[in-house]
Short mmCIF file of C-alpha atoms in Angstrom, two decimals:
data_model
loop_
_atom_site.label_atom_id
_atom_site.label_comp_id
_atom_site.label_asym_id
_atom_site.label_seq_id
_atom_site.Cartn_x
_atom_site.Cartn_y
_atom_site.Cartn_z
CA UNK T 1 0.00 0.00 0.00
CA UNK T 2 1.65 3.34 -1.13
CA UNK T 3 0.84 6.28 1.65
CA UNK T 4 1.95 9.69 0.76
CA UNK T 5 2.70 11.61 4.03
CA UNK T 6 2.08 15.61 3.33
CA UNK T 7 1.93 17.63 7.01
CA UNK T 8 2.14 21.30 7.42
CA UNK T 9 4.01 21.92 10.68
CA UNK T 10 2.79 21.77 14.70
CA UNK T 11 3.33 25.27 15.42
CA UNK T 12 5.77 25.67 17.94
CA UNK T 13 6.82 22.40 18.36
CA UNK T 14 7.48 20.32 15.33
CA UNK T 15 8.16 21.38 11.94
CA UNK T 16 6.65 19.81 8.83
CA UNK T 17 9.37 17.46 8.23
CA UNK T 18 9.63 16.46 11.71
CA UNK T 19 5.57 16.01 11.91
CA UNK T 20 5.83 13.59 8.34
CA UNK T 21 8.89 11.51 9.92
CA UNK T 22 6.52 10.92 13.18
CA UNK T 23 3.47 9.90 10.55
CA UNK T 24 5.62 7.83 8.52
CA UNK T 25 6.81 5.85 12.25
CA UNK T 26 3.03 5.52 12.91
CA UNK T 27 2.32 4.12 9.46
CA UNK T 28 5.08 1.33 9.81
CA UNK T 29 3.95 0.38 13.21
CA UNK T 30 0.45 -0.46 11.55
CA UNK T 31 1.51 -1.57 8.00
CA UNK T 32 5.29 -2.53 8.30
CA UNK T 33 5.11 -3.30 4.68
CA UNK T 34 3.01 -0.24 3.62
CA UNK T 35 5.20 2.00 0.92
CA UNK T 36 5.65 5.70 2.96
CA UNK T 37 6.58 8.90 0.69
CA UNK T 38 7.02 11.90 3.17
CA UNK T 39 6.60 14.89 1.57
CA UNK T 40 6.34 17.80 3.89
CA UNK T 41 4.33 20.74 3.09
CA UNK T 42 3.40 24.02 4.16
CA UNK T 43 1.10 27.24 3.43
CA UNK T 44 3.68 30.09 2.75
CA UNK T 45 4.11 30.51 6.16
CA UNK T 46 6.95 30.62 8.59
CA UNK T 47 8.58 26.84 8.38
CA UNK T 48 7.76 26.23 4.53
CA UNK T 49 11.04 26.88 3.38
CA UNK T 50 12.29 23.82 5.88
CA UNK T 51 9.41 21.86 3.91
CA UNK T 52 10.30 22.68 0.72
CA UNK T 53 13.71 21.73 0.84
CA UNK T 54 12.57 18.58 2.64
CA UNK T 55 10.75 17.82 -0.02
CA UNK T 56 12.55 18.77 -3.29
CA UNK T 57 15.96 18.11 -1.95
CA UNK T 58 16.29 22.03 -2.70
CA UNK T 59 19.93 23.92 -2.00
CA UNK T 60 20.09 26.63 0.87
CA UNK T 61 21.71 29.65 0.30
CA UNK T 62 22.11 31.37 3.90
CA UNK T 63 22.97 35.39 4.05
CA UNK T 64 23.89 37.81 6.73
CA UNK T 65 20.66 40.24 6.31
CA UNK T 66 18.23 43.04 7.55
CA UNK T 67 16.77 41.93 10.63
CA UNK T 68 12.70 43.95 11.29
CA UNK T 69 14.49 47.04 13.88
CA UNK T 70 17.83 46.70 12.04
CA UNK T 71 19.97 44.13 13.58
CA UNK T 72 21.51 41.59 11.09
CA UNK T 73 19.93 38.10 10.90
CA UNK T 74 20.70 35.01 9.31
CA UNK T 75 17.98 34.20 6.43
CA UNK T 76 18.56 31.21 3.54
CA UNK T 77 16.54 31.21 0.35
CA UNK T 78 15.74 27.56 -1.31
CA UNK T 79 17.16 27.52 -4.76
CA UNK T 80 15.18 24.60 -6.29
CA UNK T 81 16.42 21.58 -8.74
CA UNK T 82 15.48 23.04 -12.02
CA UNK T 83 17.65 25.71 -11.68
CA UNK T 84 15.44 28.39 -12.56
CA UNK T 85 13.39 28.94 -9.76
CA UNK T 86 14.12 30.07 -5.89
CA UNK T 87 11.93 30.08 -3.20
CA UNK T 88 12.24 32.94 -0.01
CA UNK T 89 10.00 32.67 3.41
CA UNK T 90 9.98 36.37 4.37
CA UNK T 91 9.82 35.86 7.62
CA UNK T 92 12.87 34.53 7.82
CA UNK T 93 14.15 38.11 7.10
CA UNK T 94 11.42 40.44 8.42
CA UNK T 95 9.16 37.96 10.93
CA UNK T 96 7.71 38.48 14.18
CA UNK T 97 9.82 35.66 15.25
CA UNK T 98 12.66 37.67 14.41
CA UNK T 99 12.21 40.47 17.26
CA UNK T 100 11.50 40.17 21.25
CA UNK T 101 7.85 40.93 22.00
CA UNK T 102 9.93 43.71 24.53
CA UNK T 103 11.76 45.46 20.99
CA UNK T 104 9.09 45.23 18.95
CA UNK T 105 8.51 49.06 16.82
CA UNK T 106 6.41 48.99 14.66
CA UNK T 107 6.78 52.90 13.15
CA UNK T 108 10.11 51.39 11.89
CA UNK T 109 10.01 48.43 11.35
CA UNK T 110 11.48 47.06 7.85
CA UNK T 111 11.29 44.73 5.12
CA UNK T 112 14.88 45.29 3.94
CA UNK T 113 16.05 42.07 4.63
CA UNK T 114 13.53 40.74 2.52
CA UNK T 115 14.62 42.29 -0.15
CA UNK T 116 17.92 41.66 0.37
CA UNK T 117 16.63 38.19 -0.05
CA UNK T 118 15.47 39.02 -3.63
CA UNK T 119 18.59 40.26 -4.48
CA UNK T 120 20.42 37.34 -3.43
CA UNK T 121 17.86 34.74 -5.17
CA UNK T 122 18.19 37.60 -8.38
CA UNK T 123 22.25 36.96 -8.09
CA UNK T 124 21.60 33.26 -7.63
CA UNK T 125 20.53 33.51 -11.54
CA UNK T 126 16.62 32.62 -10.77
CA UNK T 127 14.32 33.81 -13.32
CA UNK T 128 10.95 32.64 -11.03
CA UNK T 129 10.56 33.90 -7.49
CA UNK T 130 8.70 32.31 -5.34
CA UNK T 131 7.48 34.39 -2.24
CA UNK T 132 5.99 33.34 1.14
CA UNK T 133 4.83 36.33 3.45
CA UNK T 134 3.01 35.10 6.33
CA UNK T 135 4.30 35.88 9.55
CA UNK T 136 6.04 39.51 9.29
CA UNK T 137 7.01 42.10 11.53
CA UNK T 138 6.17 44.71 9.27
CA UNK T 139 3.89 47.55 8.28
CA UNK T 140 6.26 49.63 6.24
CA UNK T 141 4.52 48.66 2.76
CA UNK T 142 7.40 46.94 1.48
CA UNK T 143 9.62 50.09 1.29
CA UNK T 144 12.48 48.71 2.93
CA UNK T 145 12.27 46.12 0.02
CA UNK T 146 12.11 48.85 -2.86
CA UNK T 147 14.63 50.67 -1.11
CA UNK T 148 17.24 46.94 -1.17
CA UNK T 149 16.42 46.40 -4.82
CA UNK T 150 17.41 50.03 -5.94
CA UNK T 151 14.61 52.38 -4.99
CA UNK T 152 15.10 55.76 -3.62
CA UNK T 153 12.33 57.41 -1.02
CA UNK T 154 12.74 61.20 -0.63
CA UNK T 155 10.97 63.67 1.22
CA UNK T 156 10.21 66.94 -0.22
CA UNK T 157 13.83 67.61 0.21
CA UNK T 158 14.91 65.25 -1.91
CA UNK T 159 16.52 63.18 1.34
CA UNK T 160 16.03 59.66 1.59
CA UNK T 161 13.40 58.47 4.18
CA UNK T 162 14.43 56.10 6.83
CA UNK T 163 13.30 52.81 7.63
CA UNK T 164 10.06 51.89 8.24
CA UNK T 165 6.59 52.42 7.63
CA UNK T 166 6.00 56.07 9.70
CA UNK T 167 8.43 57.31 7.55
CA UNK T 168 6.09 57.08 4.74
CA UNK T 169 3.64 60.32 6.16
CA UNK T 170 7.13 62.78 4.15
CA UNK T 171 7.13 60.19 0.91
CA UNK T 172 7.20 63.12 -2.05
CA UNK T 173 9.13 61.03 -4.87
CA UNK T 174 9.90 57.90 -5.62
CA UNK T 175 13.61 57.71 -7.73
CA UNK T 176 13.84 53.85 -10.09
CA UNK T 177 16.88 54.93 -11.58
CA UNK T 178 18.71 52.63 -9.85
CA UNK T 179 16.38 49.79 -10.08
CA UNK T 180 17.77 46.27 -10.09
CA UNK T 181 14.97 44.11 -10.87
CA UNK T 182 15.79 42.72 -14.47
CA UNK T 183 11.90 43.02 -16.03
CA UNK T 184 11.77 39.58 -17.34
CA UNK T 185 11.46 38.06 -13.97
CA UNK T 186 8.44 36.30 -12.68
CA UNK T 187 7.26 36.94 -9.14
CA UNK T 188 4.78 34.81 -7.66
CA UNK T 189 3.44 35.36 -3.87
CA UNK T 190 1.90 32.60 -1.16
CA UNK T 191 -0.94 34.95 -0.14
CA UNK T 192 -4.00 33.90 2.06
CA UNK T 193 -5.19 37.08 2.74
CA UNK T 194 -7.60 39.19 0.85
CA UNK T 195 -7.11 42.78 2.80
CA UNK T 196 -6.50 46.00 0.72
CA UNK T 197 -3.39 48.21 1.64
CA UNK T 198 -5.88 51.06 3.84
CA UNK T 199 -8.57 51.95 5.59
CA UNK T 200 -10.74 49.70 8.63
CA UNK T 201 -9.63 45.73 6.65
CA UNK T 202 -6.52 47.34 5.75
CA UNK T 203 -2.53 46.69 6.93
CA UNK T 204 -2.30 48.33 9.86
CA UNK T 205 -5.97 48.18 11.23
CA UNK T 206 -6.18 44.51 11.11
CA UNK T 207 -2.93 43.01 11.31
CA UNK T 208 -0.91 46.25 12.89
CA UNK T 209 -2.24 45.54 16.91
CA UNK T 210 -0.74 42.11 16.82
CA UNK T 211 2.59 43.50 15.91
CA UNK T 212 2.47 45.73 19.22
CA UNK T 213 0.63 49.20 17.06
CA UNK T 214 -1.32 50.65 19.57
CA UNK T 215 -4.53 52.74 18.52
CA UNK T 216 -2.40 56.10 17.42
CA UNK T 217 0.23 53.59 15.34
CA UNK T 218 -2.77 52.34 13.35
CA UNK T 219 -4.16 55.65 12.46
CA UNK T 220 -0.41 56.93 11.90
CA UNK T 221 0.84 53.63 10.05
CA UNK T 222 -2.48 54.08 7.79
CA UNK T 223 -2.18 57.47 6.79
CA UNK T 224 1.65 56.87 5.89
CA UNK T 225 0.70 54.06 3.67
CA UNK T 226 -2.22 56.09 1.98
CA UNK T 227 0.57 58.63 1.33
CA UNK T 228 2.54 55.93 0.18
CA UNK T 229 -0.11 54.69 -2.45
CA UNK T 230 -1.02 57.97 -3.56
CA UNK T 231 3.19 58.45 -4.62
CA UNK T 232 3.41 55.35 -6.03
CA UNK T 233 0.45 55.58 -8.25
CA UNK T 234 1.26 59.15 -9.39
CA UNK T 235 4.47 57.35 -10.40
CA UNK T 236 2.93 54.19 -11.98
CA UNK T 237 -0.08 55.17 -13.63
CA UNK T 238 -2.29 52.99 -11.71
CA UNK T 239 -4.28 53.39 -8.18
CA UNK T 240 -3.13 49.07 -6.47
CA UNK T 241 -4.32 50.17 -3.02
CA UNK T 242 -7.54 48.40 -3.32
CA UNK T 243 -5.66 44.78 -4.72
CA UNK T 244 -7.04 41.81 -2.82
CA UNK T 245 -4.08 40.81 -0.67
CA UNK T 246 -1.99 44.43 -0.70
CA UNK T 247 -2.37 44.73 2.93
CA UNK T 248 -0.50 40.95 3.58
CA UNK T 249 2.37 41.26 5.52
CA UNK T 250 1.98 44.85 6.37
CA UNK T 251 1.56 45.99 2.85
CA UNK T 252 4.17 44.24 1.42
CA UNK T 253 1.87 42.84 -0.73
CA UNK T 254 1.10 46.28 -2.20
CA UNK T 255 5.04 46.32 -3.05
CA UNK T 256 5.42 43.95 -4.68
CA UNK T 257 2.29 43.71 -7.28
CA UNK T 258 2.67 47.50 -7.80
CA UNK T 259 6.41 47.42 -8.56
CA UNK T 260 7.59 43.55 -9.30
CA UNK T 261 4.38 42.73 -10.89
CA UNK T 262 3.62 39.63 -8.66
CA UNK T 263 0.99 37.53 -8.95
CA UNK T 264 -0.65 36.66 -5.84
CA UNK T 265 -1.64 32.72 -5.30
CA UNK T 266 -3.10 30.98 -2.54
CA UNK T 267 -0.33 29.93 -0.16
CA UNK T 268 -0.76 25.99 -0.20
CA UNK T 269 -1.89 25.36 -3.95
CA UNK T 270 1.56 27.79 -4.63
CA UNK T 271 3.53 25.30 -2.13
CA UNK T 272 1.98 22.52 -3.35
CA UNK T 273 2.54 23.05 -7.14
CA UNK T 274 6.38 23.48 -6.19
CA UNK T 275 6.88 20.57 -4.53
CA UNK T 276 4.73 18.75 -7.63
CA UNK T 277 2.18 16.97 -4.79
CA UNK T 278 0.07 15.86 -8.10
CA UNK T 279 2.95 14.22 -9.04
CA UNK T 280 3.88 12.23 -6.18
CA UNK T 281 -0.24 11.79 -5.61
CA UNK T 282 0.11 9.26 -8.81
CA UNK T 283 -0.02 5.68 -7.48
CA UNK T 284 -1.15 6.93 -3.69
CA UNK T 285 -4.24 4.90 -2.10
CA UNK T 286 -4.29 6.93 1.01
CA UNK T 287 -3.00 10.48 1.98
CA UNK T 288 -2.21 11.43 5.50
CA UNK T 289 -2.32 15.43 5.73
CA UNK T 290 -2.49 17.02 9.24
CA UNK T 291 -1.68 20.30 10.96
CA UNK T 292 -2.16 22.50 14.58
CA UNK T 293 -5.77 22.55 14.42
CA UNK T 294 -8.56 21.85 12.41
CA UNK T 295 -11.63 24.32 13.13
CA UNK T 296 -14.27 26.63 11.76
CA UNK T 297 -11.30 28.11 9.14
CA UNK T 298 -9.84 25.00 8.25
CA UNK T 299 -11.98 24.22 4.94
CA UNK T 300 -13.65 27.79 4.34
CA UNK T 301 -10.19 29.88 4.64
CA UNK T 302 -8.35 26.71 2.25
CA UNK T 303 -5.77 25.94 4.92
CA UNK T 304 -3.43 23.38 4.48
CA UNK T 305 -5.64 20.15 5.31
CA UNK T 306 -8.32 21.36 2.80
CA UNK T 307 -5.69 22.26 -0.46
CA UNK T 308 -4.44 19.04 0.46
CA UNK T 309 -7.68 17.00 0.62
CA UNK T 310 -9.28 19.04 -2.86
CA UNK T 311 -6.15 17.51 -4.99
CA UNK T 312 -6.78 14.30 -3.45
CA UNK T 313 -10.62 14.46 -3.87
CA UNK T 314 -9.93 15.09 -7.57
CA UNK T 315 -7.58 11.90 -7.86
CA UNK T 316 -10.52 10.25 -6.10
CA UNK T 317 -7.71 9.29 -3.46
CA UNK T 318 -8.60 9.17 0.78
CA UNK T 319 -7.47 11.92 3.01
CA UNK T 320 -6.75 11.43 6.77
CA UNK T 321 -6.11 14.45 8.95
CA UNK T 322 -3.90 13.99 11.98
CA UNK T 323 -4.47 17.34 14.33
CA UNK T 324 -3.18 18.94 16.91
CA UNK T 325 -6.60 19.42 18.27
CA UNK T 326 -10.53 20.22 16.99
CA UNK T 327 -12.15 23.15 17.76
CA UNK T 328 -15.57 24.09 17.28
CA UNK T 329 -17.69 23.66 14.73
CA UNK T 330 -15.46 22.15 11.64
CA UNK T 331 -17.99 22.01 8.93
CA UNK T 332 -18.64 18.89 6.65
CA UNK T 333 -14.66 17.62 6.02
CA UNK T 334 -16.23 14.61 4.80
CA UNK T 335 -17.73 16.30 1.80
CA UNK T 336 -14.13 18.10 0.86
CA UNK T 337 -13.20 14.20 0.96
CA UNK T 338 -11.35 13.67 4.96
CA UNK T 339 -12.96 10.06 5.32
CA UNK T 340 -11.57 11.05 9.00
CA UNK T 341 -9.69 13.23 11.71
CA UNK T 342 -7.34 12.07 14.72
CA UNK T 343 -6.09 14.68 17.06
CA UNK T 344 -3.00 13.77 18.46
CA UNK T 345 -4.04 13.87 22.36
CA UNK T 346 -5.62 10.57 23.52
CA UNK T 347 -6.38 11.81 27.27
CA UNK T 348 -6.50 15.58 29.30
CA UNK T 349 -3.22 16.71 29.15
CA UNK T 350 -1.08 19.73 29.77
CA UNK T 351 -0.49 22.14 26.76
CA UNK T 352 3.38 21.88 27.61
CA UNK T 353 2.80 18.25 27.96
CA UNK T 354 1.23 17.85 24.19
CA UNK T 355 4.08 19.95 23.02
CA UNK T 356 6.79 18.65 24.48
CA UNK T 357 5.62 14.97 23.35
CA UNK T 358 4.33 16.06 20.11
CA UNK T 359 6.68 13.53 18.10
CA UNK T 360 5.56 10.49 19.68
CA UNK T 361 2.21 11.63 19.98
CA UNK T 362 1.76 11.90 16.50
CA UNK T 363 3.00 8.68 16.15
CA UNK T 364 0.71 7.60 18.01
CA UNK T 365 -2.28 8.90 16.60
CA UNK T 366 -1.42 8.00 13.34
CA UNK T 367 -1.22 4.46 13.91
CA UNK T 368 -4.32 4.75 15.42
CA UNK T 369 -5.66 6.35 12.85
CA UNK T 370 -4.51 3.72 10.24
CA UNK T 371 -5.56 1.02 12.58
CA UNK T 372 -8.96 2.17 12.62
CA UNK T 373 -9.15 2.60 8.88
CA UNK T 374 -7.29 -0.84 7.46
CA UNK T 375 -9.99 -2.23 10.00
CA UNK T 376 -12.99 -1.21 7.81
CA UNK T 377 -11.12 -2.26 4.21
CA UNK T 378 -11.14 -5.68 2.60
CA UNK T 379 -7.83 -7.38 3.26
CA UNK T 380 -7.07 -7.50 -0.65
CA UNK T 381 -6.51 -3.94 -0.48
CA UNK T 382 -3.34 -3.78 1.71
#
């Protein structure tokens, strides 16, 4: 029997691969003879990078860059097998993870580092860029990133802004002339978020409070990146403010449609597609997916379980989801073809407890879960 493993990771304790090589020790307890294929995935999120070279056997390229308030930070880009294409997890460069909750500012906060990153996966000789921006530190628009790929930001001075997003409230010009973006390159961006760059579903309103803005670095943060619009469309030709998914990652979404020309994809279907899941799907008669949680967003917001399960459902193959937990109300998973759901905790147990043990209790489950399943098919099948 050929099982394709395909986890996201257990947020803050295992990462993807770490979650498929506990699956795949489940599976062989059950079905010692059963064929595993781990193949890690993730969302666009923090800890897809690890997944994709996990699962594409993809080189690293580590460099000394931009940290969110300015420190350096080590950040790698995935340069994948055909040569052509690289893959960068922003957060790596400009994440929340990056900064202590106690030196978190937003007002300056930068995505330089991340485009640093470009410039290294640019130098690297890629002519397809995959981006992942979940998980940032950000609300600066993606200036610091214009401003690492050539871009100059001047006041009405003509003296170039500093970092970060409050900044943005003295933008007058925007100078490309020394722009280093060659124009035949192809951007493409994990994006799960539909929120414009402004106003009450915008950047800073929605995702600036969880980033440490307080009610006067919304308003602030908003009006800087209104200015910011209003510059860069004077300069463009063209009003992106409004783009589903320009307010992502503190408007580095904006940045990069408006001046790369990226194409925004959903975050799983982008992973997916890179890792070739449809190809490795071929020949599967059971998929084991599985991530933190499944709950009321799980299947309506197309997290990782559910653009897992719709590629299986199409290849008419079975999906099992082993969770961290279920919460709520988690709609009909059978219909998006789950034929079932294990959460890794078998009895009431400490949340430092379940994370601690999260290896073995995935293990667990999903021999559990296999157990319970090979129980209800004819014998011929496995």
């Amino acid at each position: 029997m050929r099982i394709l493993i395909a986890p996201d990771s257990l947020k803050g304790s295992l990462a993807s691969p770490e979650v498929a090589a506990a699956m795949a020790a489940g599976v062989r307890a059950a079905l010692p003879d059963a064929e595993v294929v781990p193949l890690p995935v993730g969302d666009g999120g923090e800890g897809s990078l690890a997944a994709l070279v996990a699962a594409t056997g993809a080189r690293t390229v580590t460099r000394r860059v931009t940290g969110p308030v300015g420190d350096p930070v080590e950040a790698a880009i995935a340069l994948l097998p055909d040569g052509e294409t690289a893959f960068i997890e922003m957060a790596q460069a400009s994440g929340l993870s990056r900064v202590a909750p106690e030196c978190r500012r937003v007002r300056e906060a930068t995505t330089y580092g991340t485009g640093e990153l470009i410039a290294a996966a640019l130098a690297s000789g890629a002519r397809r860029i995959l981006i992942g921006i979940g998980g940032s530190a950000t609300n600066d628009g993606g200036a610091g990133m214009l401003t690492a790929l050539g871009a100059r930001l001047l006041d009405a001075d003509g003296r170039e802004l500093p970092p970060g997003g409050a900044a943005l409230l003295r933008l007058a010009r925007i100078d490309l002339g020394g722009w280093r973006v060659p124009a035949d390159r192809e951007f493409i961006v994990a994006c799960d978020v539909t929120n414009p760059l402004t106003g009450p579903e915008g950047a800073s309103a929605i995702y600036g409070p969880q980033k440490g803005a307080t009610p006067e670095d919304v308003a602030l943060l908003d009006a800087a990146l209104e200015r910011f619009a209003d510059v860069a469309a004077g300069l463009l030709g063209r009003d992106l403010r409004n783009t589903p998914g320009a307010g992502a990652a503190g408007g580095l979404g904006f940045a990069l449609v408006a001046f790369l020309g990226a194409r925004l994809e959903r975050g799983v279907d982008l992973l997916l597609d890179a890792i070739r899941f449809d190809d490795h799907l071929a020949g599967a008669e059971l998929v084991l997916t599985g991530e933190g949680r499944f709950d009321h967003q799980t299947l309506p917001f197309y997290k990782t379980i559910a653009g897992v399960a719709r590629r299986c459902q199409r290849a008419g193959v079975p999906v099992i989801a082993i969770v961290g937990g279920i919460l709520g109300e988690i709609g009909d998973y059978r219909a998006a073809g789950i034929v079932g759901i294990m959460p890794i905790v078998p009895r009431p147990m400490s949340l430092d407890e379940a994370m601690r043990d999260a290896a073995l209790l995935t293990t667990d489950a999903t021999r559990r879960a296999l157990e319970l399943y090979l129980a209800g098919m004819p014998a011929r099948r496995w």
